[in-house]
CSV table of N, CA and C and ligand atoms in Angstrom, one decimal:
chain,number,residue,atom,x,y,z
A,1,UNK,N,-8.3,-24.3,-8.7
A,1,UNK,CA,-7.2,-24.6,-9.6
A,1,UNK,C,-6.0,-23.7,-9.2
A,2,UNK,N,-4.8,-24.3,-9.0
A,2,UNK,CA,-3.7,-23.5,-8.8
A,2,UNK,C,-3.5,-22.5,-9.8
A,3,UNK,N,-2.8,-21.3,-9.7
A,3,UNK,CA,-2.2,-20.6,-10.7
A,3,UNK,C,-1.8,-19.1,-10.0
A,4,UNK,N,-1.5,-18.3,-11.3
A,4,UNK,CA,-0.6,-17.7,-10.9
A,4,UNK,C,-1.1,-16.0,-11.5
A,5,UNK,N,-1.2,-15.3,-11.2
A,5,UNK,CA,-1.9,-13.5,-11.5
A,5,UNK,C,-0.4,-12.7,-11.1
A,6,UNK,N,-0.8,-11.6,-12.1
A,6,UNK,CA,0.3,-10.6,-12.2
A,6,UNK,C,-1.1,-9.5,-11.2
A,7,UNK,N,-0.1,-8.8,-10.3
A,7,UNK,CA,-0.5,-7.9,-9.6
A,7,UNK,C,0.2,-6.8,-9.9
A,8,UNK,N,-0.5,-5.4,-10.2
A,8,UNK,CA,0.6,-3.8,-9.4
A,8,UNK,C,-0.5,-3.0,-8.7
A,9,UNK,N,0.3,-2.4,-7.5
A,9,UNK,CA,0.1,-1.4,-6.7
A,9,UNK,C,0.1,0.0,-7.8
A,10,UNK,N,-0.8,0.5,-8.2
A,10,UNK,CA,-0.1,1.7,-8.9
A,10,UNK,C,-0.2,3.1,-8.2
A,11,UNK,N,0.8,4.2,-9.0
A,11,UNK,CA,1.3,5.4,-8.5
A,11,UNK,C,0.7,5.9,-7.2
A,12,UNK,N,-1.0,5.8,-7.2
A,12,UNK,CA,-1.7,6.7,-6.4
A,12,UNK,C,-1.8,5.5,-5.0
A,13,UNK,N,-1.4,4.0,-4.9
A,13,UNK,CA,-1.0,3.5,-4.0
A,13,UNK,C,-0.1,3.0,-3.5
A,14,UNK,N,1.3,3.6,-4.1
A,14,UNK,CA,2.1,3.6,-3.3
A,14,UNK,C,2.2,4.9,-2.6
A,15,UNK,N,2.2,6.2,-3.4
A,15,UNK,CA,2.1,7.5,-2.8
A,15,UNK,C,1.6,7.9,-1.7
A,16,UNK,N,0.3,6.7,-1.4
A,16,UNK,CA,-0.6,7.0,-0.3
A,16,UNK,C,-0.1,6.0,0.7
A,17,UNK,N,0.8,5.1,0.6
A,17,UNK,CA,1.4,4.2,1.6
A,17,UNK,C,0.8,3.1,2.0
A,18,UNK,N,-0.2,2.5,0.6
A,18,UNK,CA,-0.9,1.6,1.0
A,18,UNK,C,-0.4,0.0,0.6
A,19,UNK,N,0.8,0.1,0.1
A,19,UNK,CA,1.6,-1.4,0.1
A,19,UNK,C,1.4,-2.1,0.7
A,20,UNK,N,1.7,-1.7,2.0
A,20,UNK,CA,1.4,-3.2,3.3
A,20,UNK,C,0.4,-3.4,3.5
A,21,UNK,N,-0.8,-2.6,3.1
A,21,UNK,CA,-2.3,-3.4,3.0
A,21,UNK,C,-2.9,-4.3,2.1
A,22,UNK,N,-2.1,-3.4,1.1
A,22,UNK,CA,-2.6,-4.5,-0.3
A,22,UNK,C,-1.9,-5.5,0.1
A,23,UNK,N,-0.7,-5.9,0.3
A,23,UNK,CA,-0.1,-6.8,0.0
A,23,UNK,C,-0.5,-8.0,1.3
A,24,UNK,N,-0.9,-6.8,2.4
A,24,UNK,CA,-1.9,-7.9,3.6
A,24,UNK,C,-2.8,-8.5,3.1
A,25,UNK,N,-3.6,-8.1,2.5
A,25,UNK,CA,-5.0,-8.6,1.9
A,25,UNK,C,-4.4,-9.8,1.4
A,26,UNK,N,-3.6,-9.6,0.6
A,26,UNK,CA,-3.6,-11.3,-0.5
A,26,UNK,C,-3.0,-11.9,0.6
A,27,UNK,N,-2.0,-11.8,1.3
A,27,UNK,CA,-1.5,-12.9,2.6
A,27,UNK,C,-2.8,-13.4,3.5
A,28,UNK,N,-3.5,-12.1,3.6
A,28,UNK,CA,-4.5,-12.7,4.9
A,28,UNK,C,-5.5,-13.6,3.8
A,29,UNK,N,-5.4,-13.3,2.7
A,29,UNK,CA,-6.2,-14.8,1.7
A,29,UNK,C,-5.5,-16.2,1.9
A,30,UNK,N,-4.2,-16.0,2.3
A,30,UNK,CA,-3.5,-17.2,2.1
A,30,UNK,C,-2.9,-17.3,0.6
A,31,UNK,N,-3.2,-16.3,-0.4
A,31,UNK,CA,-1.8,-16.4,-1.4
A,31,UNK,C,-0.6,-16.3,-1.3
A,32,UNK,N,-0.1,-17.0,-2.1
A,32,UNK,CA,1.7,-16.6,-1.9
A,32,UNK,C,2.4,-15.4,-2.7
A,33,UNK,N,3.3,-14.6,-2.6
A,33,UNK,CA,4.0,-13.5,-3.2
A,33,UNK,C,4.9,-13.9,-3.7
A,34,UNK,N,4.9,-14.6,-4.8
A,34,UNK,CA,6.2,-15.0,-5.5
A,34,UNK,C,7.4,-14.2,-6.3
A,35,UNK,N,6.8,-13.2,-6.7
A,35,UNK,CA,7.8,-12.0,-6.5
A,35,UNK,C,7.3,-10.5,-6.9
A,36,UNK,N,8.3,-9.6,-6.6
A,36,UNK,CA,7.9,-8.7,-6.3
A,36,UNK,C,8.6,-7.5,-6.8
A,37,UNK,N,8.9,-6.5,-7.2
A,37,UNK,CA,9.5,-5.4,-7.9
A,37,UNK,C,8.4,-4.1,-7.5
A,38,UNK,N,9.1,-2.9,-7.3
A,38,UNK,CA,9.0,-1.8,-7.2
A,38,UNK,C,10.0,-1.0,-8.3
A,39,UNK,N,9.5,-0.4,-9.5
A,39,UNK,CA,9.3,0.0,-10.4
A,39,UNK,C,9.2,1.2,-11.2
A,40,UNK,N,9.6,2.2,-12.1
A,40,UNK,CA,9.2,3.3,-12.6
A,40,UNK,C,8.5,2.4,-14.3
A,41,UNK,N,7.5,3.1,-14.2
A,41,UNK,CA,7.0,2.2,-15.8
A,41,UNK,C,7.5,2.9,-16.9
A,42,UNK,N,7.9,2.8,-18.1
A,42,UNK,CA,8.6,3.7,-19.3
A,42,UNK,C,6.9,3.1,-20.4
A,43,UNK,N,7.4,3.9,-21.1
A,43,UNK,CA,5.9,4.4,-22.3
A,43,UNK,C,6.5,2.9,-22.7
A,44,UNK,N,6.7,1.8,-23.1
A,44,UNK,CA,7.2,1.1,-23.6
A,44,UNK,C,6.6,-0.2,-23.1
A,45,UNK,N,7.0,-0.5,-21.5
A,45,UNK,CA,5.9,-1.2,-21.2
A,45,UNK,C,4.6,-1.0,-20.8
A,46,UNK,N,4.3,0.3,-20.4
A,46,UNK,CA,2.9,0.5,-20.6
A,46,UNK,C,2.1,0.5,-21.7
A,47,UNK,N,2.6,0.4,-23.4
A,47,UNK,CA,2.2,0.5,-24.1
A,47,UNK,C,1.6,-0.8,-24.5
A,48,UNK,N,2.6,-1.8,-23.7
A,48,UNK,CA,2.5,-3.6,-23.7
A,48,UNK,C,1.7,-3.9,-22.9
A,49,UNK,N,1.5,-3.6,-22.0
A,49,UNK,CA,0.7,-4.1,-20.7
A,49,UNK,C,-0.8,-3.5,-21.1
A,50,UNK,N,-1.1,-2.3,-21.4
A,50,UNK,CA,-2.6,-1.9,-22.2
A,50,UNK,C,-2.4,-2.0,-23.4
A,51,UNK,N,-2.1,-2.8,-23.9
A,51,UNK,CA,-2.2,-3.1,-25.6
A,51,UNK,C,-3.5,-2.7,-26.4
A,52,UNK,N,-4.5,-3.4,-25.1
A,52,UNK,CA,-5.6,-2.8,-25.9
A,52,UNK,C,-6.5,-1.3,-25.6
A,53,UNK,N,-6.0,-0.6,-25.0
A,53,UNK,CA,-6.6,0.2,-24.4
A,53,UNK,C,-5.5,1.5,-24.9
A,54,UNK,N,-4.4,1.0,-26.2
A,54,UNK,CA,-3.6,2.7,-26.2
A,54,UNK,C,-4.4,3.5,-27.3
A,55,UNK,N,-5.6,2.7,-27.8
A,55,UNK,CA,-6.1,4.1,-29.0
A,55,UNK,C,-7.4,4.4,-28.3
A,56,UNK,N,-7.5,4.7,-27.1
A,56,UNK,CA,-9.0,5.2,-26.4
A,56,UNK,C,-8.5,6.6,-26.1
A,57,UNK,N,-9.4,7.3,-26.0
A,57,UNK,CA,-9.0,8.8,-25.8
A,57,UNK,C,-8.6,9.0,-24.6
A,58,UNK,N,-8.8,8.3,-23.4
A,58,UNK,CA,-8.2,8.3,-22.2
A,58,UNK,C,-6.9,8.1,-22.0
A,59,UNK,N,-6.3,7.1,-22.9
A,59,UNK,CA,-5.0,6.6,-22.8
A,59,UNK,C,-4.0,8.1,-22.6
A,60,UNK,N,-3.6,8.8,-22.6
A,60,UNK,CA,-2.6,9.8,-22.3
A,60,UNK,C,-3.1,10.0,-21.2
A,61,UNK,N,-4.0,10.3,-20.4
A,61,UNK,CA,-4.2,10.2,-19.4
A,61,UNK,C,-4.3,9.4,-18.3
A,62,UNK,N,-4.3,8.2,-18.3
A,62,UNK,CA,-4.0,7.1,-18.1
A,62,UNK,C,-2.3,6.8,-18.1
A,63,UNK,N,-1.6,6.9,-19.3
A,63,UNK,CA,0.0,7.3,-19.4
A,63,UNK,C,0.0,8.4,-18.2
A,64,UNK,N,-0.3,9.4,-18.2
A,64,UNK,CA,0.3,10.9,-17.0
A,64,UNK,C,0.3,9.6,-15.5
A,65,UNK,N,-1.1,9.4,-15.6
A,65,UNK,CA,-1.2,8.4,-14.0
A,65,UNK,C,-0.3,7.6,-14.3
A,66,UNK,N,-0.1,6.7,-14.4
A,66,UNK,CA,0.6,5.4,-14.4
A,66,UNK,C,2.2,6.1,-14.6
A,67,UNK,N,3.0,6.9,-15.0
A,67,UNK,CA,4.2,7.3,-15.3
A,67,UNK,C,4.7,8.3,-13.9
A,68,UNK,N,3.6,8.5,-13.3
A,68,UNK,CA,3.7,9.8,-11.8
A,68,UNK,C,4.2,9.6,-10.5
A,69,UNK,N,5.1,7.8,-10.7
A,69,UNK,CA,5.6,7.1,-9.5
A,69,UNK,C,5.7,6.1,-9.3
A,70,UNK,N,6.7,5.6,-8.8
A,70,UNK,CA,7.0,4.1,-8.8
A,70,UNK,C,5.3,3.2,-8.6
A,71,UNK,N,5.5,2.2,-9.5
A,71,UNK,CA,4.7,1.2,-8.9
A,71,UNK,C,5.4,-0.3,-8.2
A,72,UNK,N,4.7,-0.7,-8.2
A,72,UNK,CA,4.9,-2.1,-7.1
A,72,UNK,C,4.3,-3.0,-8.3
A,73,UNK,N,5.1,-4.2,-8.4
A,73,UNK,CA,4.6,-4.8,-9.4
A,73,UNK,C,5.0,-6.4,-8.6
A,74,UNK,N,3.9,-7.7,-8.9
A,74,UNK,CA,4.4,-8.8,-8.3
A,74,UNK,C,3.3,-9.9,-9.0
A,75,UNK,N,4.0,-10.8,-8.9
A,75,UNK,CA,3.4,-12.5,-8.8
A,75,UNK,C,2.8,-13.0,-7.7
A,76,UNK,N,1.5,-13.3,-7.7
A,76,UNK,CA,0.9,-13.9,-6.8
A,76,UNK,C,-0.1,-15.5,-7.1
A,77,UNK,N,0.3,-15.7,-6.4
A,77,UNK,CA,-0.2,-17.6,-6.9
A,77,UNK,C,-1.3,-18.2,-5.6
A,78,UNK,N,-1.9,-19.4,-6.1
A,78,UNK,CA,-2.8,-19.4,-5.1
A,78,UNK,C,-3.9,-20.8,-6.2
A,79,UNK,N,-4.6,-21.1,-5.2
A,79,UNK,CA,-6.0,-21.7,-5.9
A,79,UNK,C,-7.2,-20.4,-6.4
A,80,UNK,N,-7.3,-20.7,-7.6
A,80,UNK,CA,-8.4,-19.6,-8.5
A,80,UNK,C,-8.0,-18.0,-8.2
A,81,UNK,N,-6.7,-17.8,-8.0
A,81,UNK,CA,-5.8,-16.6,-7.5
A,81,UNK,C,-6.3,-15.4,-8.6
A,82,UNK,N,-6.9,-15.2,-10.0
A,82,UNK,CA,-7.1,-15.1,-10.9
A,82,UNK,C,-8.6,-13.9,-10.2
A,83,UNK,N,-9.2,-14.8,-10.7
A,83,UNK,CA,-10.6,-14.2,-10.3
A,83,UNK,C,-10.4,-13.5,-8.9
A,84,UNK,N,-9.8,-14.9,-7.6
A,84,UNK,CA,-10.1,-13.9,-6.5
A,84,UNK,C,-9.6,-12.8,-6.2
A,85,UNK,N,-8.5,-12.3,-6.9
A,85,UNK,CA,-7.6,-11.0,-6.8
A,85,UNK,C,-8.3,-9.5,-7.7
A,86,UNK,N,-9.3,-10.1,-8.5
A,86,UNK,CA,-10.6,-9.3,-9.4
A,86,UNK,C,-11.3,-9.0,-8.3
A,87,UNK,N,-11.8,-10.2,-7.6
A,87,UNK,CA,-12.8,-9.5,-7.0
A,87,UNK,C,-12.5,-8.8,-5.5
A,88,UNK,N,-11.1,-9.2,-4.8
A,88,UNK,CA,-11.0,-8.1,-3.9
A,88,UNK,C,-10.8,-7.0,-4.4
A,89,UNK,N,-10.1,-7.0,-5.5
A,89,UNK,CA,-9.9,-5.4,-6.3
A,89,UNK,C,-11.1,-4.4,-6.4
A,90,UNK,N,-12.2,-5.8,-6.8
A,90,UNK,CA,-13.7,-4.3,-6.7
A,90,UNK,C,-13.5,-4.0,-8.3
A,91,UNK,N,-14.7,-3.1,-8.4
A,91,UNK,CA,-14.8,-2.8,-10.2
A,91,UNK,C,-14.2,-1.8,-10.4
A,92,UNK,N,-13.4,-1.4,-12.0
A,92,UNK,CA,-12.7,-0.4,-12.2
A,92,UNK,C,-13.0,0.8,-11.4
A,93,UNK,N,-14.6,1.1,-11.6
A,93,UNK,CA,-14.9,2.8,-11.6
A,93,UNK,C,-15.4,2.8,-9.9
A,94,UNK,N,-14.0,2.9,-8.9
A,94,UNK,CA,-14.2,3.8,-6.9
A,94,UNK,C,-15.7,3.7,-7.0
A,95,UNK,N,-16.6,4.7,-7.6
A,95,UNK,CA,-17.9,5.0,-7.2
A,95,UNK,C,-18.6,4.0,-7.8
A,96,UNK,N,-18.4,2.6,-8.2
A,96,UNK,CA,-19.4,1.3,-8.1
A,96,UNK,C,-18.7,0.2,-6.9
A,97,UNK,N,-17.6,0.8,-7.1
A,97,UNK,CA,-16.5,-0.5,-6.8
A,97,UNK,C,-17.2,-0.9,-4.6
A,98,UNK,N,-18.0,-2.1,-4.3
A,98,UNK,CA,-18.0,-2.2,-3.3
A,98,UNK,C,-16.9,-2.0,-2.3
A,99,UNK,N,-17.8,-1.5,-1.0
A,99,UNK,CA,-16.8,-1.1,0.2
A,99,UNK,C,-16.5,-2.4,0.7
A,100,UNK,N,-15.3,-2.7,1.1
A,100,UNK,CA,-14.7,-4.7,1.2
A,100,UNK,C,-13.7,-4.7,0.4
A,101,UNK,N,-13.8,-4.2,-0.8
A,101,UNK,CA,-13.1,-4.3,-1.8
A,101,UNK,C,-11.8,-3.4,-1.4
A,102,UNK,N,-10.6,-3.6,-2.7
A,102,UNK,CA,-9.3,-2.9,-2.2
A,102,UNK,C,-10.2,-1.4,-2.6
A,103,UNK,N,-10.6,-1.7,-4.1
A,103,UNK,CA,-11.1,-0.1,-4.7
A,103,UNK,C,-12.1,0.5,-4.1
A,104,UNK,N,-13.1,-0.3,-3.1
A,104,UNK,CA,-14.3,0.1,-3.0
A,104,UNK,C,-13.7,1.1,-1.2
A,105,UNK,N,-12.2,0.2,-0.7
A,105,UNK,CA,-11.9,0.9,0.4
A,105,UNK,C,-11.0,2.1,0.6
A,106,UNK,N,-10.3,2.3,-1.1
A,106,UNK,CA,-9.5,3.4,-0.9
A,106,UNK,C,-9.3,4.3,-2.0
A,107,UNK,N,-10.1,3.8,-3.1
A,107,UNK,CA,-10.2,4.4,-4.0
A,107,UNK,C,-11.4,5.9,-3.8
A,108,UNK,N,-11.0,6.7,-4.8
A,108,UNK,CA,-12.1,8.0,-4.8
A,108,UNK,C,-12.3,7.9,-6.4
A,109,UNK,N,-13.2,9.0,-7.5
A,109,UNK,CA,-13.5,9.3,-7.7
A,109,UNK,C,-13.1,9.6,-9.0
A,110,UNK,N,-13.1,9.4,-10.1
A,110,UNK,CA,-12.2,9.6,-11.4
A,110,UNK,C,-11.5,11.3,-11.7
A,111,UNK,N,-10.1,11.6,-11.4
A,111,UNK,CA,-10.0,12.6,-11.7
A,111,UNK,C,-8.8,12.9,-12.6
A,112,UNK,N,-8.4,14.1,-13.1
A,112,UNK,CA,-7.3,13.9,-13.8
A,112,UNK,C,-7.4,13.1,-15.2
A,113,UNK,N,-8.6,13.0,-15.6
A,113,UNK,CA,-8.6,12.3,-16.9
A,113,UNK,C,-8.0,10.5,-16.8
A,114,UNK,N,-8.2,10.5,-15.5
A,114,UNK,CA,-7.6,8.6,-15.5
A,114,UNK,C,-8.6,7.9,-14.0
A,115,UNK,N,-8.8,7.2,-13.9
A,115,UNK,CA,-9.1,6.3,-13.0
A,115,UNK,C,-8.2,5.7,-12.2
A,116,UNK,N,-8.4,6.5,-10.8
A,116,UNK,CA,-7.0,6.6,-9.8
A,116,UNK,C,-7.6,5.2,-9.0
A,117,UNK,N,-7.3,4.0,-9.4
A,117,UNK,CA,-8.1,2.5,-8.4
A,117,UNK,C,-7.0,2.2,-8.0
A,118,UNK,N,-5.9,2.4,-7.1
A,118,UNK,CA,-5.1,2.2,-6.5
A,118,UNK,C,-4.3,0.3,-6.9
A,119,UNK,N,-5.1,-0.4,-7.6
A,119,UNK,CA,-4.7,-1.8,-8.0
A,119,UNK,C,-4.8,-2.8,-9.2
A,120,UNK,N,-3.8,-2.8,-9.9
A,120,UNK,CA,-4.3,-3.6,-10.7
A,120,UNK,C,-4.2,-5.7,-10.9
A,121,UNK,N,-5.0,-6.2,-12.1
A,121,UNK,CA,-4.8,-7.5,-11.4
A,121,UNK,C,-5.0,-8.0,-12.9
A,122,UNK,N,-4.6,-9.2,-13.5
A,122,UNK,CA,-4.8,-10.0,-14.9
A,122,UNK,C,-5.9,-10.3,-14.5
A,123,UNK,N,-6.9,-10.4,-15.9
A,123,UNK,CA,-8.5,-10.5,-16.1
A,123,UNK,C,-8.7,-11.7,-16.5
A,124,UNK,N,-8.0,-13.0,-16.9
A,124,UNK,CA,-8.0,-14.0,-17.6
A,124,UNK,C,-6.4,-15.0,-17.4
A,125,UNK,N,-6.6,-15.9,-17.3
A,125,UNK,CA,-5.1,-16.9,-17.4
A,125,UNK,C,-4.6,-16.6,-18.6
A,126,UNK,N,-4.9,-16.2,-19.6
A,126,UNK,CA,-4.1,-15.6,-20.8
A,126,UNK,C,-4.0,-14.3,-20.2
A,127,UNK,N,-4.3,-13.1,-20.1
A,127,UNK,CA,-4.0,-12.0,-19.5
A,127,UNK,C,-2.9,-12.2,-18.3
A,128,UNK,N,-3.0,-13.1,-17.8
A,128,UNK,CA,-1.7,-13.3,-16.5
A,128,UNK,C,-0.8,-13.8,-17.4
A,129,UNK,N,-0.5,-14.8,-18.1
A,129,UNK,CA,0.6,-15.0,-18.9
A,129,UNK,C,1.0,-14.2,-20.1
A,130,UNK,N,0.4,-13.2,-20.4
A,130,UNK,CA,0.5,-12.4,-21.2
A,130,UNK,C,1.8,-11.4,-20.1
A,131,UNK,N,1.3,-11.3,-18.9
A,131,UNK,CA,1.7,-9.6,-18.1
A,131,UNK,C,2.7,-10.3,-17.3
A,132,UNK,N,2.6,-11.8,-17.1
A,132,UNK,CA,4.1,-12.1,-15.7
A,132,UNK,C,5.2,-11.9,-17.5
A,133,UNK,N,4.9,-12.2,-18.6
A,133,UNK,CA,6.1,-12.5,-19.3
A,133,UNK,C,6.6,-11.0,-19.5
A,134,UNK,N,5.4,-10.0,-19.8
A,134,UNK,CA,6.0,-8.5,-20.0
A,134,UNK,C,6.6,-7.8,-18.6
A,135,UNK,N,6.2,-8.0,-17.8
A,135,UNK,CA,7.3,-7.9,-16.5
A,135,UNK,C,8.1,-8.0,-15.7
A,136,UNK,N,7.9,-9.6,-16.0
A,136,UNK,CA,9.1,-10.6,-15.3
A,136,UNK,C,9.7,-11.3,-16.2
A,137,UNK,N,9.0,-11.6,-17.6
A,137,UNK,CA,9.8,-12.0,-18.7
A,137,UNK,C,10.6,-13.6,-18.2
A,138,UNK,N,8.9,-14.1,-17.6
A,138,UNK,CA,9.2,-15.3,-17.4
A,138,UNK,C,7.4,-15.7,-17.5
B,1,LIG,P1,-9.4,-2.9,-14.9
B,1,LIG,O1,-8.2,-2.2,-14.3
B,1,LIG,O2,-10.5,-2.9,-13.9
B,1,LIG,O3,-9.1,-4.2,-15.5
B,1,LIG,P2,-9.5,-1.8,-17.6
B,1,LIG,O4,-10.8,-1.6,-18.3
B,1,LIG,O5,-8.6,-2.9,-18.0
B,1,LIG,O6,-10.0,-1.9,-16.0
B,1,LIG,O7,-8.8,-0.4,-17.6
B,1,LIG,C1,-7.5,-0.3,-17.2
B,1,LIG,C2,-7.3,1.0,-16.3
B,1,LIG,O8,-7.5,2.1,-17.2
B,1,LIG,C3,-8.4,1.1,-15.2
B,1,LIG,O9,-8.0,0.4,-14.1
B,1,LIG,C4,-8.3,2.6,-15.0
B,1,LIG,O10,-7.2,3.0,-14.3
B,1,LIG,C5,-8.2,3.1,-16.5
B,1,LIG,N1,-9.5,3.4,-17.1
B,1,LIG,C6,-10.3,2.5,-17.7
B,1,LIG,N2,-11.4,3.0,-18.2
B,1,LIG,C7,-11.2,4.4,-18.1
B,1,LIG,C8,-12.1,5.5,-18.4
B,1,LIG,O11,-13.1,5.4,-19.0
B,1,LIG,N3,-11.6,6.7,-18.1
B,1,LIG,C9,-10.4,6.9,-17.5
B,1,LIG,N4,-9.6,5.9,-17.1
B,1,LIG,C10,-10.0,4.6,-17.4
B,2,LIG,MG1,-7.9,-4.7,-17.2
């Protein structure tokens, strides 16, 4: 099925210079980059974008990560684009996430009170229409 996933590079992957890989990966799938923004996040849309995840005790730490540097934020489309951008991502937590994977290939270790996985991706076609409208507001 065609459709459409919100993608970001976050803080600890741009820092590390890993843009043109991530962004290889979904080309060498044959997705398209429909658009694309490099970004500083404000408590405001992060507070939108984890809606459900701001009253866990992690969340301030989670805020420090995600606030510590531009992210890369973009639209990516494709057939079942959705799922397949979950599963190159790999699972949240580096130390399950398979090696193949973006997380399982450059992610480390949970430190700093946040989970440094270098990528994030919408978990549902509601969750992507939820996050292209809060970032692209389209
Ligand atoms: P996902 O990014 O794989 O969809 P979510 O459960 O939606 O995972 O969590 C969003 C992000 O919050 C994770 O990618 C990770 O950076 C961070 N996070 C999730 N759970 C924890 C935790 O238990 N401790 C610290 N950080 C976490
Ligand atoms: Mg999630």
């Amino acid at each position: 099925m065609q459709e459409q996933t919100f993608f970001m590079i976050k803080p600890d992957g741009v820092k590390r210079g890993l843009v043109g890989k991530v962004l290889g990966r979904l080309e060498n799938r044959d997705f398209r980059i429909e658009d694309l923004q490099m970004r500083m996040i404000t408590r405001e849309l992060l507070e939108a974008h984890y809606a459900d995840l701001v009253d866990k005790s992690f969340f301030e730490g989670i805020a420090t990560f995600m606030m510590s540097g531009p992210v890369v934020t973009g639209i990516a489309s494709g057939p079942d684009v959705i799922k397949s951008w979950r599963t190159m991502m790999g699972v949240t937590d580096p130390v399950l996430a398979l090696p193949g994977t973006i997380r399982g290939d450059f992610a480390r270790a949970q430190e700093n009170g946040a989970i440094q996985n270098i990528v994030h991706g919408s978990d549902s076609p509601e969750s992507a229409r939820r996050e292209i409208q809060i970032w692209f507001g389209k």
